[in-house]
Every structure is written in structure tokens, then in C-alpha cells.
PDB file of C-alpha atoms in Angstrom:
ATOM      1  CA  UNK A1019     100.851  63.719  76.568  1.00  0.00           C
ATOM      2  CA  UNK A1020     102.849  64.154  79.658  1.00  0.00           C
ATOM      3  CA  UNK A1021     100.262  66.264  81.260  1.00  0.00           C
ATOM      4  CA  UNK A1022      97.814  62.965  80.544  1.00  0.00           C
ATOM      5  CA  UNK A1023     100.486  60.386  81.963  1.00  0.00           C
ATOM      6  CA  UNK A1024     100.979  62.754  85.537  1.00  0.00           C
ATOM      7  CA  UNK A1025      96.713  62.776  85.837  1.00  0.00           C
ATOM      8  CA  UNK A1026      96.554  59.585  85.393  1.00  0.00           C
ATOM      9  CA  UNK A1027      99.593  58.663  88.206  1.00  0.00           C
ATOM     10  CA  UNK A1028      98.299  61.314  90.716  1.00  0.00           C
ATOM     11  CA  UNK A1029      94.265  60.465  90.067  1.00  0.00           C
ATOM     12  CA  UNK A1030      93.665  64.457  89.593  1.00  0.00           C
ATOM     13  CA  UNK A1031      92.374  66.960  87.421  1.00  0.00           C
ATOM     14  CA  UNK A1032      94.866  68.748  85.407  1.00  0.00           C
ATOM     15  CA  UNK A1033      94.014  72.420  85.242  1.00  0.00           C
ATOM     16  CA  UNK A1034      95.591  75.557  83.773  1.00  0.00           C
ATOM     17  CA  UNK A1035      97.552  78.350  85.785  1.00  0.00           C
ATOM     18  CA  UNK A1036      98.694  81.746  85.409  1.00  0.00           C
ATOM     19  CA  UNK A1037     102.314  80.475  84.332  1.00  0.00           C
ATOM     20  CA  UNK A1038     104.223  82.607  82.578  1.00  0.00           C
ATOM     21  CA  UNK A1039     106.112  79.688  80.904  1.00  0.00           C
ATOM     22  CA  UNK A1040     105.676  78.602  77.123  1.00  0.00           C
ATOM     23  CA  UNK A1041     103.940  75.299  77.657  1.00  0.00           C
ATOM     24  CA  UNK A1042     103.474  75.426  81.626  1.00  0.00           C
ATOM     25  CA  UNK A1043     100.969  73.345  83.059  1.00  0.00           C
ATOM     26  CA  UNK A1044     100.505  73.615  86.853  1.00  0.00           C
ATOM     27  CA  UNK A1045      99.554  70.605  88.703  1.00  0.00           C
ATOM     28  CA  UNK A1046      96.799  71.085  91.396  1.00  0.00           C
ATOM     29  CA  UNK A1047      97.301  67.818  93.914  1.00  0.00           C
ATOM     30  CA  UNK A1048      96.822  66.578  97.296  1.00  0.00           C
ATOM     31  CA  UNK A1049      99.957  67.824  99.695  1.00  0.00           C
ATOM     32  CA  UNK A1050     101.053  64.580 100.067  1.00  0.00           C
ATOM     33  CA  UNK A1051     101.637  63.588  96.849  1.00  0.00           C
ATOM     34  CA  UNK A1052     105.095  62.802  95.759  1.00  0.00           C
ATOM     35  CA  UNK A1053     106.239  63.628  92.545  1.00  0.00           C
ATOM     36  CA  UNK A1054     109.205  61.454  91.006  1.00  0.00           C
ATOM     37  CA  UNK A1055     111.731  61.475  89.090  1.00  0.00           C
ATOM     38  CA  UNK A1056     109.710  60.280  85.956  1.00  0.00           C
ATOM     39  CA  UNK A1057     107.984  63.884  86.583  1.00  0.00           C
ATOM     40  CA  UNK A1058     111.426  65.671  86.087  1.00  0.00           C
ATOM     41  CA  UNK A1059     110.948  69.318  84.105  1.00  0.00           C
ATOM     42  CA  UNK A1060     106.897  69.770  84.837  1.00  0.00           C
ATOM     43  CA  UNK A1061     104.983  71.219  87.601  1.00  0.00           C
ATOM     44  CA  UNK A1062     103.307  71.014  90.698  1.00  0.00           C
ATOM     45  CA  UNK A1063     101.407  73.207  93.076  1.00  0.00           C
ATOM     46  CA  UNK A1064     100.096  72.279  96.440  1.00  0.00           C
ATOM     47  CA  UNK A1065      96.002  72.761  96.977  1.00  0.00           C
ATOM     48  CA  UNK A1066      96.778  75.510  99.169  1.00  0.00           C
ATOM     49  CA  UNK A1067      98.384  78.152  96.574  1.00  0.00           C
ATOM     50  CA  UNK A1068     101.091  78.934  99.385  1.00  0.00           C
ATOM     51  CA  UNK A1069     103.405  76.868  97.992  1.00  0.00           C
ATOM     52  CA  UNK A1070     104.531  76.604  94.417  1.00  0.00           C
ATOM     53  CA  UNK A1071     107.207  74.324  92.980  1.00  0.00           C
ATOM     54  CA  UNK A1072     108.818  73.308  89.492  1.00  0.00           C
ATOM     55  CA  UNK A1073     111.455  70.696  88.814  1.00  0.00           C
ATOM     56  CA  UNK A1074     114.103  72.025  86.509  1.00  0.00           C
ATOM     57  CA  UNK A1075     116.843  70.277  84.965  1.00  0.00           C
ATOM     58  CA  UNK A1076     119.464  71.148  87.970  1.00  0.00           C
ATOM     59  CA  UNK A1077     117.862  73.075  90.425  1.00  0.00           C
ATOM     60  CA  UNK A1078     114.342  73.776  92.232  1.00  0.00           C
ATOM     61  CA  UNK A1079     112.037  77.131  91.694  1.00  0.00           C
ATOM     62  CA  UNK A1080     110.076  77.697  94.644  1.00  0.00           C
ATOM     63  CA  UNK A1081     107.737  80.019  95.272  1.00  0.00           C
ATOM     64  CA  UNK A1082     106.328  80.694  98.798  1.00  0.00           C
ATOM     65  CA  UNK A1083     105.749  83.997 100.706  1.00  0.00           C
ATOM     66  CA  UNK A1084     105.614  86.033  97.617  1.00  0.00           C
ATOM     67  CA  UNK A1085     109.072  85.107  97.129  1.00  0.00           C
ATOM     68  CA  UNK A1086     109.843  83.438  94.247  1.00  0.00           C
ATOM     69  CA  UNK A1087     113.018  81.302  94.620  1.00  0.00           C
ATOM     70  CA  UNK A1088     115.659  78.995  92.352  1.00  0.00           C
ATOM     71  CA  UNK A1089     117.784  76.521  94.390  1.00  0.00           C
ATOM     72  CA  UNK A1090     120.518  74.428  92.602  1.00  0.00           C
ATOM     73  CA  UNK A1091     120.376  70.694  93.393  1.00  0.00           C
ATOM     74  CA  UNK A1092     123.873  70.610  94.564  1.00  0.00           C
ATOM     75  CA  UNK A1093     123.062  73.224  97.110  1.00  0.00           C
ATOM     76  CA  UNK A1094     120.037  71.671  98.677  1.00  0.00           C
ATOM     77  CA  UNK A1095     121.585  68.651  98.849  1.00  0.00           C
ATOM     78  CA  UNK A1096     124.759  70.250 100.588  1.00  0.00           C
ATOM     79  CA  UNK A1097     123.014  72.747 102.985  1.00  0.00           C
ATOM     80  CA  UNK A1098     121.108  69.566 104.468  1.00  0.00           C
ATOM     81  CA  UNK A1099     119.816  69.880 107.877  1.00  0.00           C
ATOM     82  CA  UNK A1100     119.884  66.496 109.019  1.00  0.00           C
ATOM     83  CA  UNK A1101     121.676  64.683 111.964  1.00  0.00           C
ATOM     84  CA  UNK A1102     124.344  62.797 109.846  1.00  0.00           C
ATOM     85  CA  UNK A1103     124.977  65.947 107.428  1.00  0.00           C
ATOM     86  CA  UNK A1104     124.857  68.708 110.228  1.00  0.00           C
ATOM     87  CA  UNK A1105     125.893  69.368 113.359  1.00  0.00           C
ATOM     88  CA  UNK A1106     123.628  71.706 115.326  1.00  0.00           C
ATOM     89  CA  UNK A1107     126.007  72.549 118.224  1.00  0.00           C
ATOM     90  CA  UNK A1108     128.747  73.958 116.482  1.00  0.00           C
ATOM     91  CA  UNK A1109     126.627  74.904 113.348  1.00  0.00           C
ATOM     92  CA  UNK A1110     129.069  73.275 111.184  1.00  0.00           C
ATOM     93  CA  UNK A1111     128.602  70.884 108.349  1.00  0.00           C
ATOM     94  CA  UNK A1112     129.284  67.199 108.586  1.00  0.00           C
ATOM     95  CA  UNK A1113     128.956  66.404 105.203  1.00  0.00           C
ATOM     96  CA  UNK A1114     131.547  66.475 102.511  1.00  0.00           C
ATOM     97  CA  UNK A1115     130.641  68.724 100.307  1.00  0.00           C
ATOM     98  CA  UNK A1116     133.605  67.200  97.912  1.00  0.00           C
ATOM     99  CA  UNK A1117     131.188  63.564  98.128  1.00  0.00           C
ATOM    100  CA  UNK A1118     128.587  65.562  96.622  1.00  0.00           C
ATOM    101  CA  UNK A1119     127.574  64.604  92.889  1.00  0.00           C
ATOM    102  CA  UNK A1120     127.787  67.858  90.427  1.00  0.00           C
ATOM    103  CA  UNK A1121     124.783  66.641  88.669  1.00  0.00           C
ATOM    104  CA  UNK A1122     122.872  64.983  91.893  1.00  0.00           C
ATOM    105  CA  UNK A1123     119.131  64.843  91.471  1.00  0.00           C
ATOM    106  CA  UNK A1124     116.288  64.433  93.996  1.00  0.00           C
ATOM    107  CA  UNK A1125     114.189  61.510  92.648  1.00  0.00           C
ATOM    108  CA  UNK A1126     111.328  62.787  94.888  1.00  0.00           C
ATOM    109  CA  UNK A1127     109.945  65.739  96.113  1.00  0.00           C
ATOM    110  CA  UNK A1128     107.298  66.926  98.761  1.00  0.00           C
ATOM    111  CA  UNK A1129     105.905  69.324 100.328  1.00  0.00           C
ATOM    112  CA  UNK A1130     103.447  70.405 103.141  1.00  0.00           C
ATOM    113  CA  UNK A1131     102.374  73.400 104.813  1.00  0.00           C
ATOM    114  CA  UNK A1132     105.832  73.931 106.441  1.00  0.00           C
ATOM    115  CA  UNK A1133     107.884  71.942 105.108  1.00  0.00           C
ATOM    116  CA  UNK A1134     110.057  70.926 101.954  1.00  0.00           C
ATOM    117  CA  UNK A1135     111.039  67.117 101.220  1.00  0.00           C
ATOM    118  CA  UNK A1136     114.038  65.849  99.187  1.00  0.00           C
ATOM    119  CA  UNK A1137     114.831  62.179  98.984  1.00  0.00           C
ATOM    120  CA  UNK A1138     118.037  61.877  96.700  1.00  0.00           C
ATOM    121  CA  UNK A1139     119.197  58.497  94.629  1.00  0.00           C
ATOM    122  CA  UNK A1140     120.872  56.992  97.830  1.00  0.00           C
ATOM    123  CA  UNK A1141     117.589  57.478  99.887  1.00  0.00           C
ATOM    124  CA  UNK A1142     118.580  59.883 102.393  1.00  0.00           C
ATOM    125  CA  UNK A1143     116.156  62.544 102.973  1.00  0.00           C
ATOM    126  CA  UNK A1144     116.780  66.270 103.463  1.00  0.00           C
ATOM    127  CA  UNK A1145     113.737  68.374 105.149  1.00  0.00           C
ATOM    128  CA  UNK A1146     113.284  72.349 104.882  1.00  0.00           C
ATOM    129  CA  UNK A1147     111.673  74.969 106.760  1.00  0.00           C
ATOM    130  CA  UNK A1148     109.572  77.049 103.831  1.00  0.00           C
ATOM    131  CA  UNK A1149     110.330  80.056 106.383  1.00  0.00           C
ATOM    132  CA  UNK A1150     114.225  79.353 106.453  1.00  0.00           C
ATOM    133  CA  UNK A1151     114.083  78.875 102.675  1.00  0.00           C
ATOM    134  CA  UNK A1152     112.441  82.318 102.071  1.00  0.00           C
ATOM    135  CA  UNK A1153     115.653  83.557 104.909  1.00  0.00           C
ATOM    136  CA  UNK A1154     118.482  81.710 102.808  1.00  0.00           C
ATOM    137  CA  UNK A1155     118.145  82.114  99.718  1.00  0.00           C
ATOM    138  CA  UNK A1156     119.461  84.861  97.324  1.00  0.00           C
ATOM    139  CA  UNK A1157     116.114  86.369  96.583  1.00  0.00           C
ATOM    140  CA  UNK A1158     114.900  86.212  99.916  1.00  0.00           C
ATOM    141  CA  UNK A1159     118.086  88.053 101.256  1.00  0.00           C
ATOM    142  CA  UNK A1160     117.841  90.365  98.519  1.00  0.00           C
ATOM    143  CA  UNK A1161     114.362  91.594  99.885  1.00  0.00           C
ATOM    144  CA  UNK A1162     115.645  91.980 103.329  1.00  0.00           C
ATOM    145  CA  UNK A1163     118.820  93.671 102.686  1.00  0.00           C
ATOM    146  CA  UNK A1164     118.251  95.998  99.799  1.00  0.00           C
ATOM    147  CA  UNK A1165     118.868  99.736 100.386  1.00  0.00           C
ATOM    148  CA  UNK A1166     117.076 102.198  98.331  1.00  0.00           C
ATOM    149  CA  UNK A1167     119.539 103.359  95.851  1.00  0.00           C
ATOM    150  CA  UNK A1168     119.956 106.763  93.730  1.00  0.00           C
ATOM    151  CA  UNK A1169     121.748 106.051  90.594  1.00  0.00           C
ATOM    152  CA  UNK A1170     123.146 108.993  89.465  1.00  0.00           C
ATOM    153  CA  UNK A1171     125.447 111.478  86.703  1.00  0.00           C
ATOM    154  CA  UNK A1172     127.305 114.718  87.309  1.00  0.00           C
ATOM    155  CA  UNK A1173     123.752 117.042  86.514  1.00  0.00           C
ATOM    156  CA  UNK A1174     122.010 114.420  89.184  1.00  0.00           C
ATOM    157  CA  UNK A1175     124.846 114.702  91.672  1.00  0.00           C
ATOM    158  CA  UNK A1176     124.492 118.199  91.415  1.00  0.00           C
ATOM    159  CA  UNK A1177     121.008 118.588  91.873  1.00  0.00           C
ATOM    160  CA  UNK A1178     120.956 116.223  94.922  1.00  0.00           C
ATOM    161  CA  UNK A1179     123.143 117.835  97.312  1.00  0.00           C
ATOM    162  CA  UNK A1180     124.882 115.465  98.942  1.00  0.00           C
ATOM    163  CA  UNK A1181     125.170 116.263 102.372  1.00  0.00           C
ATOM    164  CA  UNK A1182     128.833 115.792 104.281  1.00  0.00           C
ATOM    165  CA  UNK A1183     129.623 115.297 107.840  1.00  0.00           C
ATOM    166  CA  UNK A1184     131.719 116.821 109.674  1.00  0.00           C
ATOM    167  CA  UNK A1185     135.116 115.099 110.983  1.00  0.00           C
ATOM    168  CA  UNK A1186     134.707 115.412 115.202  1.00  0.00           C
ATOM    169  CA  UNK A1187     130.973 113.942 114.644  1.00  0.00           C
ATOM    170  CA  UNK A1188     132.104 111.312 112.125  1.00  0.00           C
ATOM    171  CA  UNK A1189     134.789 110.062 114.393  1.00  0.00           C
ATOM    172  CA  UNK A1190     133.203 110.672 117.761  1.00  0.00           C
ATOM    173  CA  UNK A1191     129.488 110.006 117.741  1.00  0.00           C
ATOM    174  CA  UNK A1192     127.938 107.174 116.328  1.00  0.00           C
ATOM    175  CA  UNK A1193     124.937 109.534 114.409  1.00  0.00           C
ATOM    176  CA  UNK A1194     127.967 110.984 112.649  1.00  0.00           C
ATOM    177  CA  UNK A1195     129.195 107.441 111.056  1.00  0.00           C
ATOM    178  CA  UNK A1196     125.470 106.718 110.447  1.00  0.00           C
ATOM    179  CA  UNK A1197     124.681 109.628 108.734  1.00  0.00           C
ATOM    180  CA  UNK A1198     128.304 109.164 106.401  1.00  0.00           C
ATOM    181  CA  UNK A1199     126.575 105.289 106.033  1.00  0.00           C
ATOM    182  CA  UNK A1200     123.840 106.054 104.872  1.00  0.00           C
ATOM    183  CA  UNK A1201     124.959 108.774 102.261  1.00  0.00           C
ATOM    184  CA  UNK A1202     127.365 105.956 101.095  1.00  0.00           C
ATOM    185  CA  UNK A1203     125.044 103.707 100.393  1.00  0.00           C
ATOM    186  CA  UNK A1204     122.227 105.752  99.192  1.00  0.00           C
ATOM    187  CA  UNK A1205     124.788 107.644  96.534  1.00  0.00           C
ATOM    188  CA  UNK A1206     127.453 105.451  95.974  1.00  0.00           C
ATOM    189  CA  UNK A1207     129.624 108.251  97.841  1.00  0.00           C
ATOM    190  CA  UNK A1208     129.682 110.399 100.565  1.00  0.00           C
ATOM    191  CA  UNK A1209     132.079 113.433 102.428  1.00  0.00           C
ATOM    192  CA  UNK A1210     134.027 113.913 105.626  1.00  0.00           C
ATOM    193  CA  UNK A1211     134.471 117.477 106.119  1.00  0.00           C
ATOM    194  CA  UNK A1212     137.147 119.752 108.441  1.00  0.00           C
ATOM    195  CA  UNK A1213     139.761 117.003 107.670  1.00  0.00           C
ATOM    196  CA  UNK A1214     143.111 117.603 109.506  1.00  0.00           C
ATOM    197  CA  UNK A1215     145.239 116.998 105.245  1.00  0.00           C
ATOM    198  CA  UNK A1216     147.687 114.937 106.901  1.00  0.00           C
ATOM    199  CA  UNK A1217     148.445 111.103 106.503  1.00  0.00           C
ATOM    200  CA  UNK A1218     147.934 110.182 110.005  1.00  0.00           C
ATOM    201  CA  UNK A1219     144.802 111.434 110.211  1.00  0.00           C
ATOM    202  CA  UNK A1220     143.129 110.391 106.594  1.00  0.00           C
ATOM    203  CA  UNK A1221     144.356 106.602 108.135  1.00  0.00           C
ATOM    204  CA  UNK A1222     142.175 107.143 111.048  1.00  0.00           C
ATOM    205  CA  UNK A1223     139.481 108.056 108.791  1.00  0.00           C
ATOM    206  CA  UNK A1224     139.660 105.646 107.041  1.00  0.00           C
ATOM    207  CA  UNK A1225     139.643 103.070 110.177  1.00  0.00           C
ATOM    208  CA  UNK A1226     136.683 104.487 111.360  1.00  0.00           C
ATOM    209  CA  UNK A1227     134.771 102.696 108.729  1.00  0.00           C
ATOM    210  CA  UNK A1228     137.017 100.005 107.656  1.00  0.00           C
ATOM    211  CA  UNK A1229     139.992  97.778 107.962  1.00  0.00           C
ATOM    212  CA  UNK A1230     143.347  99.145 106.022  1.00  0.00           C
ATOM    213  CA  UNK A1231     145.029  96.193 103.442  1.00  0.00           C
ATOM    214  CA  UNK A1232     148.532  95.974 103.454  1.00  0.00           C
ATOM    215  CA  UNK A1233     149.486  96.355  99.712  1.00  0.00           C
ATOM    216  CA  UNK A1234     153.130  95.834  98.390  1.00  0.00           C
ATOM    217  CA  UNK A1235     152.953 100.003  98.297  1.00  0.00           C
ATOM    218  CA  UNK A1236     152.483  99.316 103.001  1.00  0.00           C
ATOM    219  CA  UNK A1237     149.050 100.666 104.299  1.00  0.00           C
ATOM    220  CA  UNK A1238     148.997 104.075 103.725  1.00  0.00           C
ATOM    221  CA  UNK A1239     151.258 106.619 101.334  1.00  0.00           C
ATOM    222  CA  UNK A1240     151.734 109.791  99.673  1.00  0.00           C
ATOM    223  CA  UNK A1241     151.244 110.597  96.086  1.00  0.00           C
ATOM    224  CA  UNK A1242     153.710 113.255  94.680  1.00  0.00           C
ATOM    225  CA  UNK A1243     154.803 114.131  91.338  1.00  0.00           C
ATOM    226  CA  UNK A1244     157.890 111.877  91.097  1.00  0.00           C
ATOM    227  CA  UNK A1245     158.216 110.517  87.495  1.00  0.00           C
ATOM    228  CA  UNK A1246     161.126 108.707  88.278  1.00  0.00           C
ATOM    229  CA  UNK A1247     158.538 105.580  89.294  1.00  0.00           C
ATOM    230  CA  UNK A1248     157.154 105.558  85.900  1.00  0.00           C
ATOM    231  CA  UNK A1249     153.696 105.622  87.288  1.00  0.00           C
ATOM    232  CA  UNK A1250     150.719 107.997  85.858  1.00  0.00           C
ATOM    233  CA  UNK A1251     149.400 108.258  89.280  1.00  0.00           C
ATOM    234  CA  UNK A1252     153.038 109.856  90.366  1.00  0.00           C
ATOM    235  CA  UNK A1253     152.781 112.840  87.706  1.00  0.00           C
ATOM    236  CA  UNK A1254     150.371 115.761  87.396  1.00  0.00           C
ATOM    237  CA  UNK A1255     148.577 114.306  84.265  1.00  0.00           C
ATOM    238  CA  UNK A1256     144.880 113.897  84.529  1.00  0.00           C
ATOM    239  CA  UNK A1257     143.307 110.293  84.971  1.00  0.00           C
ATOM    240  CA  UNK A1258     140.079 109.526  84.031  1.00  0.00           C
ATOM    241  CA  UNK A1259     137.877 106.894  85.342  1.00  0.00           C
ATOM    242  CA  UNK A1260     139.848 103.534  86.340  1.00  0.00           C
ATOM    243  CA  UNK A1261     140.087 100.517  88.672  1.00  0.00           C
ATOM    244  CA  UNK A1262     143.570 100.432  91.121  1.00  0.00           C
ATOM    245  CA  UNK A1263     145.687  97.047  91.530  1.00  0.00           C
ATOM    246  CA  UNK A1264     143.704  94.823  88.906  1.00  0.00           C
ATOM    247  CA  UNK A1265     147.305  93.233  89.195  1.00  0.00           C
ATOM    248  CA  UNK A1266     146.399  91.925  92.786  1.00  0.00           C
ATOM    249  CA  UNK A1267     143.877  89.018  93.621  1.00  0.00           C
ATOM    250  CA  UNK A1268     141.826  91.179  94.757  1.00  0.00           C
ATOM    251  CA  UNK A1269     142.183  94.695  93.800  1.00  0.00           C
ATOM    252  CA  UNK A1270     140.080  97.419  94.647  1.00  0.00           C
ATOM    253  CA  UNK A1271     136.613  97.401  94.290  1.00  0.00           C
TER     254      UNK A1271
END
């Protein structure tokens, strides 16, 4: 029934897609058609299969560039580009994101080649680059930045070899920190070898790839066997698999 009601408002043929969705219907229409808020929760498709969209009960699905895309309400509505909302010398917003309604709804949508349209209840309008979509949003940063990964348990860590690096050419050459990088993030760990065992020169290590917190312990200590702090970590027992500082607002990763 609602697939009759949006042919007869738009004055086109309603034709099937290759949704995946129980009950999808796509929408083939002219790209200048609007589609309003009495469309809410059905879909639409510009002529040119480019550009994809479906209204959803708070947020946007997109799908452009291969990229398939969900953007809340509230965030389009915030992130607008316009004069009054942004300022493009500083980069800074304008707008106040605390003015912003939780449950805000575009009550019409458009798009074009380029371009994505949003007017919201009050009537302002907020226009989008497809391309800077596809650059800002979760799943198109996702593409961009994602290193290959190797997932891995002790008979895998074995079997791959991790290589180390040794400490002058990790601390001296930039191919050295690269190489430590990229075993990092490729493994999920990586070795510094020929390390001076001494605390001043694990904390330059250590600043060599990142900044040192300050914890309520200061930046860097020893562990020794001291039970008198009535800490596991200050006796010779074994521990087994665990996450430091949960006590902190942020502890460890």
C-alpha cells in the first residue's frame, strides 16, 4: 500500500531491487525528487545507481562509492556545513550542538550527482559533498585506515617469527621505528632488542614511541618482590592474563 501511495506522489514506476531487506522496495526516481517526511522508513534510489539512500527511524544509510554508510540524524544535522552553523576560517563549529533536538528529523531529503540535501523542521538546509561523506564517516575511514591484521595464539606466534629490532636502529633511524610499527600493528606486539635493563633507558624507549602518563605510582618504577605493599604484582607469584589500573578513568589499554 505504501509502495502504491509513493508511485502515485512521485508519478513513477515502482520496481524491485536487489535489497537485502525483508520487505525492501527501492524507489527508481528522477534526481530531483524530494522525498518527505510522509515517506519516513522506505526507499529511494537515484536513476543513476551511484547513489543509494534509505530513511530510517533516526539516522540515514547511504550508499555511494561502494561504501555503504549509516549517519545518525543528530550528527548530520550537527556536522552542518553551512555559513550560520560553521565557520570555515577557523574550522570550528558555530552551532550549538546542546540546541540540537535528540530525536531531530529531516522532513526532506535530496540528492544529486554530488551532492546530499537535508532540510530539517525549522527549514534550514544542510548540503553534503557525497565525496566528503564517503571521507567522514566510520565506514569510509575504516576502509582507508585499516591495517592488515594477524590474529594469533601461542602455536601461531610461534610459527610466525616475529621479527625484533634492534635498540641503536629503533632509537636512531627512522626505518628502525617503522619496522617496530609495523610489527605492532600487524601482531598486536613487537621487540626491541640489545636493551641497556636499566630504568632510564626502558623510559626512553618507551618515549620513542609514545608519551609517558603520570600515574599516582610517578612515570616510571621498579617492580621488586616487596610484600609489604600487599600487591600481587610486588611478589614472585605468577599472573596470568589481566588489565592494569581499571581503578583509573582511563586505565591501560
Amino acid at each position: 500500500m505504501w509502495c502504491r501511495k509513493l508511485v502515485c506522489l512521485f508519478k513513477v514506476p515502482c520496481q524491485l531491487s536487489g535489497s537485502t531487506r525483508r520487505g525492501s522496495t527501492w524507489l527508481s526516481r528522477d534526481r530531483r525528487t524530494v522525498l518527505t517526511a510522509a515517506a519516513r522508513g522506505h526507499h529511494t534510489a537515484p536513476e543513476s545507481l551511484k547513489c543509494a539512500w534509505q530513511i530510517h527511524g533516526d539516522h540515514l544509510e547511504l550508499r555511494y562509492a561502494n561504501t555503504l554508510m549509516r549517519f545518525d540524524f543528530v550528527w548530520l544535522r550537527d556536522h552542518c556545513r553551512s555559513a550560520s552553523c560553521y565557520n570555515t576560517k577557523t574550522n570550528q563549529r558555530s552551532l550549538d550542538t546542546a540546541s540540537v533536538d535528540l530525536g531531530i528529523k529531516p522532513k526532506a531529503v535530496r540528492v544529486d550527482e554530488t551532492t546530499l540535501f537535508l532540510t530539517w523542521p525549522d527549514g534550514h538546509v544542510t548540503r553534503y559533498g557525497l565525496e566528503w561523506l564517503v571521507k567522514n564517516s566510520y565506514e569510509g575511514q575504516k576502509q582507508q585506515v585499516m591495517h592488515p591484521r594477524i590474529l594469533w595464539n601461542a602455536e601461531i606466534y610461534r610459527q610466525a617469527q616475529v621479527p625484533s629490532v634492534d635498540c641503536r636502529s629503533f632509537l636512531e633511524t627512522d626505518e628502525g621505528l617503522k619496522e617496530f610499527l609495523q610489527n605492532f600493528l600487524l601482531y598486536g606486539i613487537a621487540f626491541v632488542e640489545n636493551v641497556t635493563p636499566t630504568k632510564e633507558d626502558t623510559e626512553i624507549l618507551a618515549e620513542r614511541i609514545s608519551l609517558i602518563r603520570e600515574t599516582i605510582y610517578g612515570r616510571m618504577w621498579y617492580f621488586t618482590s616487596d610484600f609489604s605493599r600487599g600487591d600481587t604484582a610486588y611478589t614472585k607469584l605468577a599472573l596470568d592474563r589481566h588489565t592494569d589500573t581499571t581503578y583509573f578513568q582511563e586505565p591501560c589499554g
